[in-house]
Amino acid sequence: MSRKPLIAGNWKMNLTVAEAAALAASIAEGCRNLTDREVMLAPPYTALAAVTAAVKGSVIQIAGQNVGWEKEGAYTGEISPVMLRDVGATMVILGHSERRYIFAEDDELINRRLVGALNFALTPVLCIGETLDEREEGSTFKVLERQLRRDLEDVRPGQAERLVIAYEPVWAIGTGKTATREQAQEVHYFIRGVLTEVFEKKLAQSIRILYGGSVKPENIDSLMAEPDIDGALVGGAALKSESFNRIIHFS
Ligand code: 13P
């Protein structure tokens, strides 16, 4: 089963509209003629429209960094899936560890957002990952399985075809400490096993599992050599076109 690699940039709470548009244009220039891989950018909400315009005609897909689950209504501070689509987004990051740990989003809320995203035809990039304490006490697999099963509740197999999973060990995010390729592969293989139980084998084989956590030009090639690592979700190194373009062009 061949899965097209996906390199995704999560810009988090960074960049003005002008900065975001300039960076997006430069990344779009760097991925001209790419056909064997996909690229996604997740700007802050304020820059979504400008980034959509800046990458028009390129292979780049645009994502929100979170999303509400209703079309519209009294949800102060939320952005709806329809609004995301309105400004050009086709994908959305959900369950990022910064949402889970800084903003106390739990699996129930993440599941609601995910089902909402799917219902409005957005492709979710569901992030899961263990903390350092959880890894050290040996509960990595248990934590990941719990997150996956709860976050994916009520997702129909027909919808799951579009799903992307991102394994982001919390201890590797923004710390400069990357999981080794062996550590990441072991977890990705485990995640695919859980997906096989939640859905079925053929579908699980087609779902892309990205690795995230201090991905850099120096480590992307070796991570991508692993059979179950289907791409990367990049934070810091996605904020500069030079480093992100190098990551996109992994070999
Ligand atoms: P860093 O690449 O900065 O470690 O961030 C990873 C991340 O959180 C991507 O979503």
CSV table of C-alpha atoms and ligand atoms in Angstrom, one decimal:
chain,number,residue,atom,x,y,z
A,1,MET,CA,0.0,0.0,0.0
A,2,SER,CA,1.6,3.3,-1.0
A,3,ARG,CA,0.9,6.3,1.1
A,4,LYS,CA,1.8,9.7,-0.3
A,5,PRO,CA,4.2,11.5,2.1
A,6,LEU,CA,2.8,14.6,3.7
A,7,ILE,CA,5.1,17.4,5.0
A,8,ALA,CA,3.1,19.8,7.2
A,9,GLY,CA,4.1,23.0,8.8
A,10,ASN,CA,2.4,24.2,12.0
A,11,TRP,CA,3.1,27.9,12.4
A,12,LYS,CA,1.4,28.0,15.9
A,13,MET,CA,0.9,31.6,17.2
A,14,ASN,CA,3.5,33.2,15.0
A,15,LEU,CA,3.7,35.7,12.1
A,16,THR,CA,1.7,38.7,11.0
A,17,VAL,CA,-0.4,38.5,7.9
A,18,ALA,CA,2.3,40.1,5.7
A,19,GLU,CA,5.0,37.8,7.2
A,20,ALA,CA,2.9,34.7,6.7
A,21,ALA,CA,2.0,35.6,3.1
A,22,ALA,CA,5.7,36.2,2.2
A,23,LEU,CA,6.8,32.9,3.9
A,24,ALA,CA,4.0,31.0,2.1
A,25,ALA,CA,4.9,32.4,-1.3
A,26,SER,CA,8.5,31.4,-0.8
A,27,ILE,CA,7.6,27.9,0.3
A,28,ALA,CA,5.2,27.6,-2.7
A,29,GLU,CA,8.1,28.6,-5.0
A,30,GLY,CA,10.2,25.8,-3.4
A,31,CYS,CA,7.7,23.1,-4.1
A,32,ARG,CA,6.9,23.8,-7.7
A,33,ASN,CA,6.6,20.6,-9.8
A,34,LEU,CA,6.3,18.3,-6.7
A,35,THR,CA,4.0,15.4,-7.5
A,36,ASP,CA,5.2,12.6,-5.3
A,37,ARG,CA,4.5,14.3,-1.9
A,38,GLU,CA,2.0,16.7,-0.4
A,39,VAL,CA,2.6,19.8,1.6
A,40,MET,CA,0.3,21.5,4.2
A,41,LEU,CA,0.6,24.8,6.0
A,42,ALA,CA,-1.3,25.7,9.2
A,43,PRO,CA,-1.1,29.5,9.7
A,44,PRO,CA,-2.8,31.3,12.5
A,45,TYR,CA,-6.5,32.1,11.7
A,46,THR,CA,-5.7,35.7,11.0
A,47,ALA,CA,-3.4,34.8,8.1
A,48,LEU,CA,-5.4,32.0,6.5
A,49,ALA,CA,-7.0,34.0,3.7
A,50,ALA,CA,-3.7,35.7,2.8
A,51,VAL,CA,-1.8,32.4,2.8
A,52,THR,CA,-4.5,30.8,0.7
A,53,ALA,CA,-4.0,33.6,-1.9
A,54,ALA,CA,-0.2,33.4,-1.7
A,55,VAL,CA,-0.1,29.6,-2.5
A,56,LYS,CA,-2.8,29.6,-5.2
A,57,GLY,CA,-2.0,27.2,-8.0
A,58,SER,CA,0.6,25.3,-5.9
A,59,VAL,CA,0.3,21.8,-4.3
A,60,ILE,CA,0.1,23.3,-0.8
A,61,GLN,CA,-3.0,22.6,1.2
A,62,ILE,CA,-4.1,25.0,4.0
A,63,ALA,CA,-5.1,23.9,7.5
A,64,GLY,CA,-6.6,25.5,10.5
A,65,GLN,CA,-4.9,24.9,13.9
A,66,ASN,CA,-8.1,24.0,15.5
A,67,VAL,CA,-11.8,24.1,14.7
A,68,GLY,CA,-15.3,24.3,16.3
A,69,TRP,CA,-17.9,21.6,15.6
A,70,GLU,CA,-21.0,23.6,14.7
A,71,LYS,CA,-21.6,25.5,11.5
A,72,GLU,CA,-22.3,28.8,13.4
A,73,GLY,CA,-23.7,30.1,16.6
A,74,ALA,CA,-23.0,31.4,20.1
A,75,TYR,CA,-19.4,30.0,20.6
A,76,THR,CA,-17.3,33.0,21.5
A,77,GLY,CA,-13.7,32.5,20.4
A,78,GLU,CA,-14.3,29.6,18.1
A,79,ILE,CA,-14.0,29.3,14.4
A,80,SER,CA,-16.4,27.0,12.5
A,81,PRO,CA,-15.5,24.4,9.9
A,82,VAL,CA,-17.5,26.3,7.4
A,83,MET,CA,-15.5,29.5,8.1
A,84,LEU,CA,-12.2,27.6,7.7
A,85,ARG,CA,-13.4,26.3,4.3
A,86,ASP,CA,-14.5,29.8,3.4
A,87,VAL,CA,-10.9,31.1,3.7
A,88,GLY,CA,-9.5,28.2,1.7
A,89,ALA,CA,-8.6,25.6,4.4
A,90,THR,CA,-9.2,21.9,3.5
A,91,MET,CA,-7.5,20.4,6.6
A,92,VAL,CA,-7.3,21.1,10.3
A,93,ILE,CA,-4.9,20.2,13.1
A,94,LEU,CA,-6.7,18.7,16.1
A,95,GLY,CA,-5.6,17.6,19.6
A,96,HIS,CA,-2.2,19.2,19.5
A,97,SER,CA,-0.5,18.8,22.8
A,98,GLU,CA,-0.4,22.6,23.3
A,99,ARG,CA,-4.2,22.5,23.1
A,100,ARG,CA,-4.3,19.5,25.5
A,101,TYR,CA,-1.9,20.7,28.1
A,102,ILE,CA,-2.0,24.5,28.0
A,103,PHE,CA,-5.7,24.9,27.2
A,104,ALA,CA,-7.0,21.7,28.9
A,105,GLU,CA,-8.7,20.2,25.9
A,106,ASP,CA,-9.7,16.6,26.7
A,107,ASP,CA,-10.4,13.7,24.4
A,108,GLU,CA,-14.1,14.2,24.6
A,109,LEU,CA,-13.7,17.8,23.3
A,110,ILE,CA,-11.2,16.7,20.7
A,111,ASN,CA,-13.5,14.0,19.5
A,112,ARG,CA,-16.3,16.5,19.1
A,113,ARG,CA,-14.1,18.8,17.0
A,114,LEU,CA,-12.9,15.9,14.9
A,115,VAL,CA,-16.4,14.6,14.1
A,116,GLY,CA,-17.4,18.2,13.3
A,117,ALA,CA,-14.5,18.6,11.0
A,118,LEU,CA,-15.3,15.4,9.1
A,119,ASN,CA,-18.9,16.3,8.8
A,120,PHE,CA,-18.0,19.5,7.1
A,121,ALA,CA,-15.5,17.8,4.8
A,122,LEU,CA,-12.3,19.0,6.5
A,123,THR,CA,-9.4,16.5,6.7
A,124,PRO,CA,-8.3,16.3,10.3
A,125,VAL,CA,-4.6,15.8,11.4
A,126,LEU,CA,-5.2,14.3,14.8
A,127,CYS,CA,-2.2,14.7,17.1
A,128,ILE,CA,-1.5,12.2,19.9
A,129,GLY,CA,1.5,11.8,22.1
A,130,GLU,CA,2.8,10.9,25.5
A,131,THR,CA,4.5,13.1,28.1
A,132,LEU,CA,8.0,12.4,29.4
A,133,ASP,CA,6.6,11.1,32.7
A,134,GLU,CA,4.3,8.7,30.8
A,135,ARG,CA,7.2,7.5,28.6
A,136,GLU,CA,9.4,7.0,31.7
A,137,GLU,CA,6.8,5.1,33.6
A,138,GLY,CA,6.3,2.8,30.6
A,139,SER,CA,2.7,3.8,29.7
A,140,THR,CA,3.4,5.3,26.2
A,141,PHE,CA,1.3,2.7,24.3
A,142,LYS,CA,-1.5,2.7,26.8
A,143,VAL,CA,-1.8,6.5,26.6
A,144,LEU,CA,-1.7,6.6,22.8
A,145,GLU,CA,-4.3,3.8,22.5
A,146,ARG,CA,-6.6,5.6,24.9
A,147,GLN,CA,-6.2,8.9,23.0
A,148,LEU,CA,-6.8,7.2,19.6
A,149,ARG,CA,-9.8,5.2,20.6
A,150,ARG,CA,-11.6,8.1,22.4
A,151,ASP,CA,-10.7,10.8,19.8
A,152,LEU,CA,-11.9,8.5,16.9
A,153,GLU,CA,-15.2,7.5,18.5
A,154,ASP,CA,-18.1,7.6,16.1
A,155,VAL,CA,-15.9,8.1,13.0
A,156,ARG,CA,-17.3,6.1,10.2
A,157,PRO,CA,-14.9,4.0,8.0
A,158,GLY,CA,-15.9,6.1,4.9
A,159,GLN,CA,-14.8,9.2,6.7
A,160,ALA,CA,-11.6,7.7,8.1
A,161,GLU,CA,-10.1,7.4,4.6
A,162,ARG,CA,-9.2,11.1,4.8
A,163,LEU,CA,-7.8,11.0,8.3
A,164,VAL,CA,-4.2,11.8,9.1
A,165,ILE,CA,-2.6,11.0,12.5
A,166,ALA,CA,0.4,12.8,13.9
A,167,TYR,CA,2.5,11.2,16.6
A,168,GLU,CA,4.0,14.0,18.6
A,169,PRO,CA,5.8,12.9,21.8
A,170,VAL,CA,5.3,15.9,24.1
A,171,TRP,CA,8.9,15.7,25.3
A,172,ALA,CA,10.2,16.2,21.8
A,173,ILE,CA,8.2,19.3,20.9
A,174,GLY,CA,10.2,22.5,20.8
A,175,THR,CA,12.9,20.9,22.9
A,176,GLY,CA,15.4,20.0,20.2
A,177,LYS,CA,15.1,16.4,21.4
A,178,THR,CA,13.8,14.3,18.6
A,179,ALA,CA,12.6,10.7,19.0
A,180,THR,CA,15.1,8.4,17.3
A,181,ARG,CA,13.9,6.9,14.1
A,182,GLU,CA,13.6,3.5,15.9
A,183,GLN,CA,11.5,5.0,18.7
A,184,ALA,CA,9.2,6.7,16.2
A,185,GLN,CA,8.9,3.7,14.0
A,186,GLU,CA,8.0,1.5,16.9
A,187,VAL,CA,5.2,3.8,17.9
A,188,HIS,CA,3.9,4.4,14.4
A,189,TYR,CA,3.7,0.6,13.9
A,190,PHE,CA,1.8,0.4,17.2
A,191,ILE,CA,-0.6,3.2,16.1
A,192,ARG,CA,-1.3,1.4,12.8
A,193,GLY,CA,-2.1,-1.7,14.8
A,194,VAL,CA,-4.7,0.2,16.9
A,195,LEU,CA,-6.1,1.8,13.7
A,196,THR,CA,-6.5,-1.8,12.3
A,197,GLU,CA,-8.6,-2.7,15.4
A,198,VAL,CA,-10.6,0.5,15.3
A,199,PHE,CA,-11.3,0.3,11.5
A,200,GLU,CA,-9.9,-2.5,9.5
A,201,LYS,CA,-6.6,-3.5,8.0
A,202,LYS,CA,-6.9,-2.1,4.5
A,203,LEU,CA,-8.0,1.3,5.8
A,204,ALA,CA,-5.4,1.4,8.5
A,205,GLN,CA,-2.7,0.7,5.9
A,206,SER,CA,-3.9,3.7,3.9
A,207,ILE,CA,-3.9,6.2,6.8
A,208,ARG,CA,-0.9,8.5,6.9
A,209,ILE,CA,0.9,8.7,10.3
A,210,LEU,CA,3.2,11.8,10.6
A,211,TYR,CA,6.0,12.3,13.1
A,212,GLY,CA,6.3,15.6,14.9
A,213,GLY,CA,8.7,16.9,17.5
A,214,SER,CA,12.0,18.8,16.6
A,215,VAL,CA,11.9,17.7,13.0
A,216,LYS,CA,14.8,19.5,11.2
A,217,PRO,CA,16.7,19.3,7.9
A,218,GLU,CA,19.3,17.2,9.7
A,219,ASN,CA,16.9,14.4,10.8
A,220,ILE,CA,14.2,14.3,8.2
A,221,ASP,CA,15.9,11.9,5.8
A,222,SER,CA,16.5,9.2,8.4
A,223,LEU,CA,13.0,9.5,9.9
A,224,MET,CA,11.4,9.2,6.4
A,225,ALA,CA,13.3,6.1,5.7
A,226,GLU,CA,11.2,4.2,8.3
A,227,PRO,CA,8.3,2.2,6.8
A,228,ASP,CA,5.5,3.5,9.0
A,229,ILE,CA,6.6,7.2,9.0
A,230,ASP,CA,4.6,8.8,6.3
A,231,GLY,CA,5.5,12.5,6.8
A,232,ALA,CA,6.3,15.1,9.3
A,233,LEU,CA,4.5,17.8,11.3
A,234,VAL,CA,7.0,20.6,11.7
A,235,GLY,CA,6.9,23.5,14.2
A,236,GLY,CA,10.0,25.7,14.6
A,237,ALA,CA,11.7,24.6,11.4
A,238,ALA,CA,8.6,25.4,9.3
A,239,LEU,CA,8.9,29.1,10.2
A,240,LYS,CA,11.9,29.6,7.7
A,241,SER,CA,11.5,28.8,4.1
A,242,GLU,CA,15.1,27.5,3.8
A,243,SER,CA,14.7,24.9,6.4
A,244,PHE,CA,11.1,23.9,5.6
A,245,ASN,CA,11.9,23.6,1.9
A,246,ARG,CA,14.8,21.3,2.7
A,247,ILE,CA,12.4,19.2,4.8
A,248,ILE,CA,9.9,19.1,2.0
A,249,HIS,CA,12.6,17.8,-0.3
A,250,PHE,CA,13.7,14.9,2.0
A,251,SER,CA,15.3,12.0,0.2
B,1,13P,P1,8.8,21.6,16.9
B,1,13P,O1,9.1,21.1,15.5
B,1,13P,O2,9.1,23.1,17.1
B,1,13P,O3,9.4,20.7,17.9
B,1,13P,O4,7.2,21.6,17.0
B,1,13P,C1,6.5,20.4,16.7
B,1,13P,C2,5.1,20.6,16.7
B,1,13P,O5,4.5,20.8,17.8
B,1,13P,C3,4.3,20.6,15.4
B,1,13P,O6,3.0,20.6,15.6
